[in-house]
mmCIF file of C-alpha atoms in Angstrom:
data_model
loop_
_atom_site.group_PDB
_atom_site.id
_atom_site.type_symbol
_atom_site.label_atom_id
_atom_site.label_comp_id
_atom_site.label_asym_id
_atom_site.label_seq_id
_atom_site.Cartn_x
_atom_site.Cartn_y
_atom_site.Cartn_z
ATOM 1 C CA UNK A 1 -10.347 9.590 -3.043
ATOM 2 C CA UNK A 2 -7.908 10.729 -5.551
ATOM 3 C CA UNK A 3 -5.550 8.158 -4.081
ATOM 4 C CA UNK A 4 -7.275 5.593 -4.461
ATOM 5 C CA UNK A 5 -8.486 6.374 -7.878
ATOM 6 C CA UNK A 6 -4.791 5.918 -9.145
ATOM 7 C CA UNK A 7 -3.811 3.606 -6.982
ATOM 8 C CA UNK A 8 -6.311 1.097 -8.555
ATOM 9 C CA UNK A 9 -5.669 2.188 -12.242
ATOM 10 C CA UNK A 10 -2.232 1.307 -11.259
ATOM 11 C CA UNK A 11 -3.520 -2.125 -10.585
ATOM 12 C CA UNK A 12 -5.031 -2.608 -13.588
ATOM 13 C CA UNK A 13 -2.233 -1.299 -15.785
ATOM 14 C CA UNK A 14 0.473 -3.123 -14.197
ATOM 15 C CA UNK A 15 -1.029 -6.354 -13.386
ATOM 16 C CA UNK A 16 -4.391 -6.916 -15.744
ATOM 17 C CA UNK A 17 -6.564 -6.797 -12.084
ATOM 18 C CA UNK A 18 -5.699 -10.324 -11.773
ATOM 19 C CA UNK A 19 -2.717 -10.564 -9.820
ATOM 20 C CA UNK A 20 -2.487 -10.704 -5.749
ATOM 21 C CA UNK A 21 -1.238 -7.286 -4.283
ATOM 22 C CA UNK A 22 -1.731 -6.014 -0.293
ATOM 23 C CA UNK A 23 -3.300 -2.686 -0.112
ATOM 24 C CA UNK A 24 -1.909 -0.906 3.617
ATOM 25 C CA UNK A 25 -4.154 2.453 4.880
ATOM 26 C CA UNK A 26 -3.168 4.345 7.888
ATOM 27 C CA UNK A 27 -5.308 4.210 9.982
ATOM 28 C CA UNK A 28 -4.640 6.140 12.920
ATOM 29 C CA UNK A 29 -1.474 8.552 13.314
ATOM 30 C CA UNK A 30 0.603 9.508 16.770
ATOM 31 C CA UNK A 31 2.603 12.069 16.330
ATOM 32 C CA UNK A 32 3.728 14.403 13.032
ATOM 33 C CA UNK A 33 3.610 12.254 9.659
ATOM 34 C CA UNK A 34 4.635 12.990 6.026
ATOM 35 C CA UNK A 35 0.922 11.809 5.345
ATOM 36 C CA UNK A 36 -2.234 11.769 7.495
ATOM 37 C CA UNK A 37 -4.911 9.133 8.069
ATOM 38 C CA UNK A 38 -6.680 7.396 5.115
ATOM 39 C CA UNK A 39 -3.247 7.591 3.289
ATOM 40 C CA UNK A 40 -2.968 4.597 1.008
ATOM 41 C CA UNK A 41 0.104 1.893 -0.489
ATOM 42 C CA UNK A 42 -0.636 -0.381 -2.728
ATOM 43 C CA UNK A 43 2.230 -3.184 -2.936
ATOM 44 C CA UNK A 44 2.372 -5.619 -5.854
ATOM 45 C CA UNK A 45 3.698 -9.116 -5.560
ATOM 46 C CA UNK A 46 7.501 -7.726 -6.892
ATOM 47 C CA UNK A 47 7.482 -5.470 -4.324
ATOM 48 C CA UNK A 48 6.364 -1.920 -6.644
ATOM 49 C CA UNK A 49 4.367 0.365 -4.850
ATOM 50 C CA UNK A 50 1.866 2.670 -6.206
ATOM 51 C CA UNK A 51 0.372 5.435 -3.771
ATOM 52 C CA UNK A 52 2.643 6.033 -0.727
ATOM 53 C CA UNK A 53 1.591 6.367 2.619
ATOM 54 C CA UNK A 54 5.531 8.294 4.102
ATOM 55 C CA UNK A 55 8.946 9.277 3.260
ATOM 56 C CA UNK A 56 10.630 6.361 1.987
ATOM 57 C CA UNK A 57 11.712 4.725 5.287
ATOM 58 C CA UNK A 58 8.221 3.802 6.051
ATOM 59 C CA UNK A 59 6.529 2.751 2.437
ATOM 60 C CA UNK A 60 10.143 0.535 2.712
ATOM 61 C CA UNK A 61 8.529 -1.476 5.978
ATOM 62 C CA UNK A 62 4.776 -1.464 5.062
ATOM 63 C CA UNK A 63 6.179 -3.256 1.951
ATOM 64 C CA UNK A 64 7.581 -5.872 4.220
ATOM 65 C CA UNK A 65 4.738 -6.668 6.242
ATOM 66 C CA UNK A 66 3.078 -7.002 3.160
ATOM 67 C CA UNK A 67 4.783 -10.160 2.103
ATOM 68 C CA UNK A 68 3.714 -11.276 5.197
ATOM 69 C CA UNK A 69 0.164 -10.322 4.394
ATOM 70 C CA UNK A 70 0.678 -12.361 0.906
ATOM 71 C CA UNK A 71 1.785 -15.500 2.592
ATOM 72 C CA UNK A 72 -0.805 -15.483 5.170
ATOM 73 C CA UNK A 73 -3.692 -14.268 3.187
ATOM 74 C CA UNK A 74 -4.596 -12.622 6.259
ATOM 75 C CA UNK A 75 -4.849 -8.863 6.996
ATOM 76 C CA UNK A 76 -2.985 -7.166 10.058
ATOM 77 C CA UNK A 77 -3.478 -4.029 11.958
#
């Protein structure tokens, strides 16, 4: 919960709460991970994160499927 407490005041500081951004959770792992289920990346329309869901590699592609997300307006599993 922690997470997502800063991940949102994030949101508000960086963006006024107004401004589109794709929130990604993992929801199911397979395998070791840096970070485990309910993990949480917020990605702003610039392409800044806040939370982080991996090592690097991975926030790197959640951030683009998330422009994906943006264009479509529609959320992915």
């Amino acid at each position: 919960m922690k997470d997502l407490r800063e991940i949102a005041a994030a949101r508000q500081r960086l963006t006024g709460g107004g401004a589109p951004a794709v929130l990604a959770t993992v929801v199911k792992l397979s395998g070791s991970a840096f970070r485990g289920a309910g993990a949480r990346l917020l990605v702003f329309a610039d392409d800044t994160t806040a939370g982080g869901i991996g090592a690097g590699c991975l926030d790197r592609d959640v951030v683009a499927h998330a422009e994906h997300v943006r264009g479509s307006g529609q959320a992915k599993v």
